[in-house]
mmCIF file of C-alpha atoms in Angstrom:
data_model
loop_
_atom_site.group_PDB
_atom_site.id
_atom_site.type_symbol
_atom_site.label_atom_id
_atom_site.label_comp_id
_atom_site.label_asym_id
_atom_site.label_seq_id
_atom_site.Cartn_x
_atom_site.Cartn_y
_atom_site.Cartn_z
ATOM 1 C CA MET A 20 0.169 0.029 0.104
ATOM 2 C CA LYS A 21 2.952 2.639 0.710
ATOM 3 C CA LYS A 22 4.532 1.449 -2.448
ATOM 4 C CA MET A 23 1.475 2.580 -4.241
ATOM 5 C CA ILE A 24 0.858 5.774 -2.409
ATOM 6 C CA SER A 25 4.588 6.429 -3.119
ATOM 7 C CA LEU A 26 4.144 5.838 -6.589
ATOM 8 C CA LEU A 27 0.855 7.987 -6.967
ATOM 9 C CA VAL A 28 2.824 10.539 -5.305
ATOM 10 C CA LEU A 29 5.768 10.226 -7.554
ATOM 11 C CA LEU A 30 3.307 10.421 -10.519
ATOM 12 C CA VAL A 31 1.694 13.629 -9.408
ATOM 13 C CA VAL A 32 4.898 15.260 -9.010
ATOM 14 C CA ILE A 33 6.186 14.395 -12.534
ATOM 15 C CA GLY A 34 2.916 15.535 -13.882
ATOM 16 C CA VAL A 35 2.787 18.780 -12.375
ATOM 17 C CA GLY A 36 6.704 19.197 -13.392
ATOM 18 C CA PHE A 37 5.947 18.497 -17.159
ATOM 19 C CA ILE A 38 2.872 20.928 -17.223
ATOM 20 C CA TYR A 39 5.289 23.646 -15.325
ATOM 21 C CA TYR A 40 7.907 22.546 -18.403
ATOM 22 C CA ILE A 41 5.318 23.003 -20.935
ATOM 23 C CA LYS A 42 4.085 25.810 -19.551
ATOM 24 C CA ASN A 43 7.478 27.721 -19.476
ATOM 25 C CA ASP A 44 9.466 25.993 -22.518
ATOM 26 C CA LEU A 45 8.659 28.857 -24.906
ATOM 27 C CA VAL A 46 10.433 27.411 -27.813
ATOM 28 C CA ASN A 47 8.407 23.982 -27.787
ATOM 29 C CA SER A 48 5.164 25.797 -27.194
ATOM 30 C CA VAL A 49 4.896 29.005 -29.184
ATOM 31 C CA THR A 50 2.884 28.964 -32.558
ATOM 32 C CA TYR A 51 3.320 32.085 -34.492
ATOM 33 C CA SER A 52 0.489 33.540 -36.673
ATOM 34 C CA ASP A 53 1.700 35.483 -40.086
ATOM 35 C CA LYS A 54 -0.934 38.127 -39.516
ATOM 36 C CA VAL A 55 0.115 41.584 -39.286
ATOM 37 C CA GLU A 56 -2.833 43.587 -37.716
ATOM 38 C CA THR A 57 -2.739 47.349 -39.035
ATOM 39 C CA THR A 58 -4.125 50.321 -38.270
ATOM 40 C CA ASN A 59 -4.568 53.422 -40.590
ATOM 41 C CA ASN A 60 -5.355 57.194 -39.279
ATOM 42 C CA SER A 61 -5.314 60.806 -40.392
ATOM 43 C CA VAL A 62 -1.288 61.008 -39.472
ATOM 44 C CA GLU A 63 0.111 58.275 -41.775
ATOM 45 C CA GLN A 64 -0.399 55.187 -43.256
ATOM 46 C CA VAL A 65 1.728 51.815 -43.522
ATOM 47 C CA ASN A 66 2.101 49.979 -46.836
ATOM 48 C CA LEU A 67 3.982 46.994 -45.857
ATOM 49 C CA LYS A 68 4.681 43.782 -47.722
ATOM 50 C CA THR A 69 4.550 41.559 -44.891
ATOM 51 C CA GLU A 70 5.621 38.433 -46.401
ATOM 52 C CA ASN A 71 9.141 40.145 -46.278
ATOM 53 C CA ILE A 72 9.208 40.599 -42.776
ATOM 54 C CA SER A 73 10.872 37.801 -40.733
ATOM 55 C CA SER A 74 10.394 38.660 -37.342
ATOM 56 C CA LYS A 75 7.810 37.132 -35.608
ATOM 57 C CA THR A 76 6.298 39.164 -33.326
ATOM 58 C CA LEU A 77 6.445 43.266 -33.986
ATOM 59 C CA LEU A 78 4.929 46.120 -32.708
ATOM 60 C CA LEU A 79 4.979 49.396 -34.156
ATOM 61 C CA LYS A 80 4.070 52.814 -32.282
ATOM 62 C CA ASN A 81 4.003 56.358 -33.455
ATOM 63 C CA LEU A 82 5.668 57.884 -30.167
ATOM 64 C CA ASP A 83 4.264 61.479 -30.787
ATOM 65 C CA THR A 84 0.562 60.440 -31.301
ATOM 66 C CA ASN A 85 0.822 57.383 -29.023
ATOM 67 C CA ASP A 86 -1.121 55.284 -31.942
ATOM 68 C CA ILE A 87 -0.603 51.729 -32.528
ATOM 69 C CA LEU A 88 0.504 51.224 -36.177
ATOM 70 C CA LEU A 89 1.240 47.466 -36.914
ATOM 71 C CA LYS A 90 0.819 44.404 -34.525
ATOM 72 C CA LYS A 91 1.876 40.845 -35.173
ATOM 73 C CA ASN A 92 1.749 38.101 -32.468
ATOM 74 C CA SER A 93 2.158 40.752 -29.784
ATOM 75 C CA LYS A 94 0.612 38.952 -27.086
ATOM 76 C CA GLN A 95 2.459 35.722 -27.308
ATOM 77 C CA LYS A 96 4.913 35.185 -24.628
ATOM 78 C CA VAL A 97 8.704 34.512 -26.331
ATOM 79 C CA ALA A 98 12.210 34.958 -25.241
ATOM 80 C CA ILE A 99 13.575 38.143 -25.379
ATOM 81 C CA ALA A 100 17.485 38.068 -25.414
ATOM 82 C CA SER A 101 19.296 40.966 -24.801
ATOM 83 C CA LEU A 102 16.165 43.234 -24.665
ATOM 84 C CA THR A 103 16.267 42.119 -21.141
ATOM 85 C CA LYS A 104 19.234 44.609 -20.689
ATOM 86 C CA LEU A 105 16.842 47.710 -21.252
ATOM 87 C CA MET A 106 15.030 46.522 -18.119
ATOM 88 C CA THR A 107 18.351 45.935 -16.423
ATOM 89 C CA VAL A 108 19.607 49.740 -17.530
ATOM 90 C CA TYR A 109 16.459 51.572 -16.725
ATOM 91 C CA VAL A 110 16.683 49.777 -13.084
ATOM 92 C CA LEU A 111 19.992 50.885 -12.827
ATOM 93 C CA LEU A 112 19.538 54.866 -14.122
ATOM 94 C CA GLU A 113 16.065 54.863 -11.625
ATOM 95 C CA SER A 114 18.203 53.358 -8.603
ATOM 96 C CA VAL A 115 21.192 55.550 -9.075
ATOM 97 C CA LYS A 116 20.920 58.733 -9.858
ATOM 98 C CA ASP A 117 24.157 60.213 -9.596
ATOM 99 C CA LEU A 118 25.832 58.943 -13.167
ATOM 100 C CA ASN A 119 29.373 59.777 -11.769
ATOM 101 C CA GLU A 120 29.342 57.540 -9.582
ATOM 102 C CA THR A 121 31.961 54.663 -9.677
ATOM 103 C CA VAL A 122 32.210 50.819 -9.564
ATOM 104 C CA VAL A 123 34.886 48.234 -10.883
ATOM 105 C CA ILE A 124 34.276 45.078 -12.758
ATOM 106 C CA GLU A 125 35.247 41.912 -10.775
ATOM 107 C CA GLN A 126 37.476 39.073 -12.546
ATOM 108 C CA SER A 127 34.657 36.320 -11.277
ATOM 109 C CA THR A 128 31.802 38.531 -13.459
ATOM 110 C CA MET A 129 33.881 38.388 -16.369
ATOM 111 C CA ASP A 130 34.831 34.643 -15.746
ATOM 112 C CA GLU A 131 31.628 33.208 -15.515
ATOM 113 C CA LEU A 132 30.233 35.432 -18.656
ATOM 114 C CA MET A 133 33.003 34.110 -20.849
ATOM 115 C CA LYS A 134 32.106 30.661 -20.039
ATOM 116 C CA GLU A 135 28.522 31.212 -20.883
ATOM 117 C CA GLY A 136 29.786 33.300 -24.403
ATOM 118 C CA ALA A 137 27.605 35.657 -23.359
ATOM 119 C CA SER A 138 28.358 39.164 -25.040
ATOM 120 C CA LEU A 139 30.874 41.420 -23.169
ATOM 121 C CA SER A 140 31.045 45.682 -23.298
ATOM 122 C CA GLY A 141 34.877 45.732 -24.231
ATOM 123 C CA TYR A 142 35.711 47.189 -20.637
ATOM 124 C CA LEU A 143 38.694 45.500 -18.796
ATOM 125 C CA VAL A 144 38.542 44.015 -15.330
ATOM 126 C CA GLY A 145 40.297 46.279 -12.790
ATOM 127 C CA ASP A 146 39.200 49.600 -14.634
ATOM 128 C CA THR A 147 36.829 52.221 -12.492
ATOM 129 C CA LEU A 148 33.886 52.816 -14.862
ATOM 130 C CA THR A 149 31.356 55.362 -14.024
ATOM 131 C CA VAL A 150 27.401 54.318 -13.796
ATOM 132 C CA ARG A 151 27.161 56.317 -16.860
ATOM 133 C CA ASP A 152 29.799 54.085 -18.485
ATOM 134 C CA LEU A 153 28.073 51.091 -17.091
ATOM 135 C CA ALA A 154 24.804 51.990 -18.981
ATOM 136 C CA TYR A 155 26.177 52.661 -22.134
ATOM 137 C CA GLY A 156 28.163 49.688 -21.986
ATOM 138 C CA ILE A 157 25.022 47.534 -21.343
ATOM 139 C CA VAL A 158 23.195 48.719 -24.276
ATOM 140 C CA LEU A 159 25.625 49.861 -27.035
ATOM 141 C CA PRO A 160 27.898 46.756 -27.443
ATOM 142 C CA SER A 161 25.425 44.593 -25.156
ATOM 143 C CA GLY A 162 27.500 44.109 -22.282
ATOM 144 C CA GLY A 163 26.552 41.304 -19.904
ATOM 145 C CA ASP A 164 29.714 42.222 -17.750
ATOM 146 C CA ALA A 165 27.983 45.710 -17.464
ATOM 147 C CA SER A 166 24.628 44.449 -16.666
ATOM 148 C CA ILE A 167 26.315 42.044 -13.850
ATOM 149 C CA THR A 168 28.472 45.185 -12.504
ATOM 150 C CA ALA A 169 25.237 47.244 -12.314
ATOM 151 C CA ALA A 170 23.525 44.326 -10.400
ATOM 152 C CA ASN A 171 25.857 43.982 -7.882
ATOM 153 C CA LEU A 172 26.553 48.166 -7.642
ATOM 154 C CA VAL A 173 22.387 48.212 -6.962
ATOM 155 C CA ALA A 174 21.690 45.440 -5.084
ATOM 156 C CA GLY A 175 24.665 43.026 -4.254
ATOM 157 C CA SER A 176 23.954 40.502 -6.329
ATOM 158 C CA GLU A 177 22.351 39.715 -9.870
ATOM 159 C CA LYS A 178 19.537 37.275 -7.639
ATOM 160 C CA LYS A 179 18.657 40.321 -5.774
ATOM 161 C CA PHE A 180 18.479 42.821 -8.679
ATOM 162 C CA VAL A 181 16.449 40.651 -10.713
ATOM 163 C CA SER A 182 14.137 40.507 -8.006
ATOM 164 C CA LEU A 183 13.805 44.443 -8.452
ATOM 165 C CA MET A 184 13.392 43.958 -12.187
ATOM 166 C CA ASN A 185 10.333 41.611 -11.398
ATOM 167 C CA LYS A 186 9.085 44.398 -8.956
ATOM 168 C CA LYS A 187 9.636 47.219 -11.518
ATOM 169 C CA ALA A 188 7.712 44.902 -14.352
ATOM 170 C CA GLU A 189 4.478 44.699 -11.978
ATOM 171 C CA GLU A 190 4.556 47.961 -11.380
ATOM 172 C CA ILE A 191 4.592 49.437 -14.826
ATOM 173 C CA GLY A 192 1.581 46.761 -15.509
ATOM 174 C CA MET A 193 4.134 43.658 -17.259
ATOM 175 C CA LYS A 194 1.390 40.942 -16.573
ATOM 176 C CA ASP A 195 3.009 38.351 -18.736
ATOM 177 C CA THR A 196 6.932 39.182 -18.094
ATOM 178 C CA HIS A 197 9.327 37.344 -16.026
ATOM 179 C CA PHE A 198 12.845 38.307 -15.682
ATOM 180 C CA GLN A 199 15.706 34.865 -14.493
ATOM 181 C CA ASN A 200 18.506 36.989 -15.172
ATOM 182 C CA THR A 201 20.028 40.540 -15.995
ATOM 183 C CA THR A 202 21.520 39.493 -19.477
ATOM 184 C CA GLY A 203 18.739 37.906 -21.320
ATOM 185 C CA LEU A 204 20.774 34.649 -21.508
ATOM 186 C CA ASP A 205 18.182 31.788 -22.553
ATOM 187 C CA ALA A 206 16.359 30.589 -19.141
ATOM 188 C CA ARG A 207 13.155 28.983 -18.575
ATOM 189 C CA ASN A 208 10.864 31.230 -16.907
ATOM 190 C CA HIS A 209 12.607 34.146 -18.804
ATOM 191 C CA TYR A 210 10.040 35.834 -21.383
ATOM 192 C CA SER A 211 8.048 38.823 -22.147
ATOM 193 C CA THR A 212 5.840 39.926 -24.867
ATOM 194 C CA THR A 213 5.894 42.743 -27.253
ATOM 195 C CA GLU A 214 3.004 44.502 -25.777
ATOM 196 C CA ASP A 215 4.783 44.345 -22.105
ATOM 197 C CA LEU A 216 8.014 45.281 -23.743
ATOM 198 C CA LEU A 217 6.182 48.497 -25.057
ATOM 199 C CA LYS A 218 4.766 48.824 -21.439
ATOM 200 C CA LEU A 219 8.373 48.921 -20.509
ATOM 201 C CA MET A 220 9.624 51.559 -22.822
ATOM 202 C CA ASP A 221 6.734 53.737 -22.240
ATOM 203 C CA ALA A 222 8.111 53.630 -18.794
ATOM 204 C CA ALA A 223 11.615 54.066 -19.529
ATOM 205 C CA LEU A 224 11.441 56.708 -22.137
ATOM 206 C CA LYS A 225 10.312 58.918 -19.713
ATOM 207 C CA ASN A 226 13.904 58.898 -17.901
ATOM 208 C CA LYS A 227 15.759 61.427 -20.011
ATOM 209 C CA ASN A 228 18.941 59.392 -19.109
ATOM 210 C CA PHE A 229 17.757 56.397 -20.625
ATOM 211 C CA TYR A 230 16.339 58.078 -23.511
ATOM 212 C CA GLN A 231 19.966 59.456 -24.144
ATOM 213 C CA VAL A 232 21.425 56.075 -23.841
ATOM 214 C CA LEU A 233 19.000 54.031 -26.319
ATOM 215 C CA VAL A 234 19.290 57.212 -29.143
ATOM 216 C CA THR A 235 23.389 57.170 -28.833
ATOM 217 C CA THR A 236 25.157 54.646 -31.116
ATOM 218 C CA LYS A 237 28.925 55.796 -30.107
ATOM 219 C CA TYR A 238 30.246 56.441 -26.669
ATOM 220 C CA GLN A 239 33.644 57.663 -25.653
ATOM 221 C CA THR A 240 34.880 56.978 -21.988
ATOM 222 C CA GLU A 241 37.107 59.012 -19.990
ATOM 223 C CA GLU A 242 40.888 57.955 -19.425
ATOM 224 C CA LYS A 243 41.054 54.684 -17.672
ATOM 225 C CA ALA A 244 44.127 52.746 -15.761
ATOM 226 C CA TYR A 245 43.953 50.630 -18.442
ATOM 227 C CA ALA A 246 43.142 52.503 -21.458
ATOM 228 C CA PRO A 247 44.686 55.922 -21.265
ATOM 229 C CA GLU A 248 42.708 57.475 -24.213
ATOM 230 C CA GLY A 249 39.528 56.226 -22.607
ATOM 231 C CA TYR A 250 37.362 53.107 -24.093
ATOM 232 C CA TYR A 251 35.271 53.762 -27.757
ATOM 233 C CA ILE A 252 32.084 51.344 -27.720
ATOM 234 C CA GLU A 253 29.686 51.885 -30.428
ATOM 235 C CA SER A 254 26.240 50.122 -30.944
ATOM 236 C CA THR A 255 25.499 46.450 -31.881
ATOM 237 C CA LEU A 256 23.131 48.265 -34.816
ATOM 238 C CA LEU A 257 26.231 49.063 -36.371
ATOM 239 C CA LYS A 258 26.991 45.756 -36.934
ATOM 240 C CA ASP A 259 26.482 45.665 -40.902
ATOM 241 C CA THR A 260 26.398 49.299 -41.911
ATOM 242 C CA ALA A 261 27.447 52.554 -40.102
ATOM 243 C CA ASP A 262 24.517 54.211 -42.217
ATOM 244 C CA LEU A 263 21.182 54.162 -40.171
ATOM 245 C CA SER A 264 19.704 56.658 -42.710
ATOM 246 C CA LEU A 265 16.359 55.646 -44.453
ATOM 247 C CA SER A 266 14.725 56.842 -47.537
ATOM 248 C CA ASN A 267 12.241 58.920 -45.367
ATOM 249 C CA GLY A 268 14.218 59.447 -42.381
ATOM 250 C CA LYS A 269 16.586 58.185 -39.945
ATOM 251 C CA ILE A 270 17.081 55.213 -37.287
ATOM 252 C CA LEU A 271 18.202 57.130 -34.127
ATOM 253 C CA GLY A 272 19.231 54.434 -31.925
ATOM 254 C CA GLY A 273 18.038 51.181 -30.193
ATOM 255 C CA LYS A 274 18.976 47.722 -28.532
ATOM 256 C CA THR A 275 19.313 44.657 -30.789
ATOM 257 C CA GLY A 276 19.517 41.085 -29.302
ATOM 258 C CA TYR A 277 19.960 37.441 -30.022
ATOM 259 C CA THR A 278 19.915 34.142 -28.462
ATOM 260 C CA GLU A 279 19.152 30.849 -30.141
ATOM 261 C CA LYS A 280 15.665 30.592 -28.784
ATOM 262 C CA ALA A 281 14.942 34.310 -29.271
ATOM 263 C CA GLY A 282 16.152 34.570 -32.691
ATOM 264 C CA GLN A 283 17.198 38.305 -33.464
ATOM 265 C CA CYS A 284 15.593 41.132 -31.646
ATOM 266 C CA LEU A 285 15.548 44.827 -31.499
ATOM 267 C CA ILE A 286 13.843 47.746 -29.939
ATOM 268 C CA SER A 287 14.741 50.894 -31.817
ATOM 269 C CA ILE A 288 13.792 54.347 -32.534
ATOM 270 C CA ALA A 289 13.471 56.347 -35.750
ATOM 271 C CA GLU A 290 12.526 59.590 -36.882
ATOM 272 C CA ILE A 291 10.309 59.644 -40.223
ATOM 273 C CA HIS A 292 9.206 63.051 -41.832
ATOM 274 C CA GLY A 293 9.954 64.643 -38.411
ATOM 275 C CA THR A 294 7.647 62.329 -36.373
ATOM 276 C CA HIS A 295 9.202 59.767 -33.973
ATOM 277 C CA TYR A 296 8.031 55.852 -34.033
ATOM 278 C CA LEU A 297 9.261 53.045 -31.822
ATOM 279 C CA LEU A 298 9.412 49.399 -33.057
ATOM 280 C CA ILE A 299 9.752 46.337 -31.454
ATOM 281 C CA SER A 300 10.531 42.950 -33.005
ATOM 282 C CA THR A 301 11.683 39.524 -31.812
ATOM 283 C CA GLY A 302 12.188 36.265 -33.645
ATOM 284 C CA ALA A 303 13.897 37.242 -36.850
ATOM 285 C CA ASN A 304 15.547 34.190 -38.376
ATOM 286 C CA GLY A 305 19.378 34.239 -38.524
ATOM 287 C CA ASN A 306 22.363 34.489 -35.993
ATOM 288 C CA PRO A 307 25.428 36.317 -35.027
ATOM 289 C CA THR A 308 27.327 35.323 -38.367
ATOM 290 C CA THR A 309 24.370 36.481 -40.872
ATOM 291 C CA GLU A 310 22.813 39.452 -41.628
ATOM 292 C CA GLN A 311 20.901 41.430 -39.536
ATOM 293 C CA LYS A 312 17.456 40.420 -40.330
ATOM 294 C CA ASN A 313 16.259 42.547 -37.336
ATOM 295 C CA VAL A 314 17.573 45.628 -38.474
ATOM 296 C CA ALA A 315 16.560 44.884 -42.216
ATOM 297 C CA ASP A 316 13.154 44.310 -40.886
ATOM 298 C CA ALA A 317 13.259 47.751 -39.013
ATOM 299 C CA ARG A 318 14.360 49.528 -42.356
ATOM 300 C CA GLN A 319 11.598 48.195 -44.160
ATOM 301 C CA ILE A 320 8.708 48.868 -41.465
ATOM 302 C CA TYR A 321 10.135 52.224 -41.097
ATOM 303 C CA GLN A 322 10.183 52.915 -44.797
ATOM 304 C CA SER A 323 6.804 51.365 -45.368
ATOM 305 C CA ILE A 324 5.620 54.578 -43.662
ATOM 306 C CA GLU A 325 3.725 57.430 -45.484
ATOM 307 C CA HIS A 326 2.502 60.170 -44.337
ATOM 308 C CA SER A 327 -0.782 61.997 -45.857
#
């Protein structure tokens, strides 16, 4: 009888675990639609050939009118790769108001991230960095080392900082989001939606320091111990080309991301005919060695905007 009860308990535990796994294994459970919802209004029209878009989810917003112009799988929970770092830098800049406060990147941080194959900022262990340096190091080259260092500075550990990220997500209404780390490395139960990421951006863009970091593509630090002329870093948006101009405007800046689960992701801001737009996309086909299809999608979408 005891063996039977033990077996039943084991089966229940396995069943609950399997349900949890399926619920949170985004790669195996996601089904995408090819449909792109469009909204036309008096300000502009979006004439987009949707069959040429690689991204599996997207959302386009007019930042000046707050109109949502395009949606595709915008409620779908997905892996978001380094788009995670925009929450990381937002919490950093909301927590530390003095951008000249300093911190040092530790060897243990660098060692762990190199082991995981994470992207790095280009800063060296032992250099004294400002919070400003960290913010640009997180967003432009997508530095995991800068992300972990920011977490240690604000909360004492990445785990405690992630709790702050989830608390902030709850505060701004990101009901379909959960963070497990500061870097966006693939992890079960680490996900968001483009609609939730829009909520993040709506809140974060009100922070003038966050906005400035996001629309910057090149950054030079002041002199450092191991870099007498300072460090020069640039945005991963410039990987394929230094020219972010469009036929009808310009991409001002943004944050790319990639993991095997998330595909190529991008959050960017562009100015089209004097109007500012925000585009969020995830799941574009490709990898770090291929064309940036996330950026190609952004170019095509932005250039499809026509003002009446």
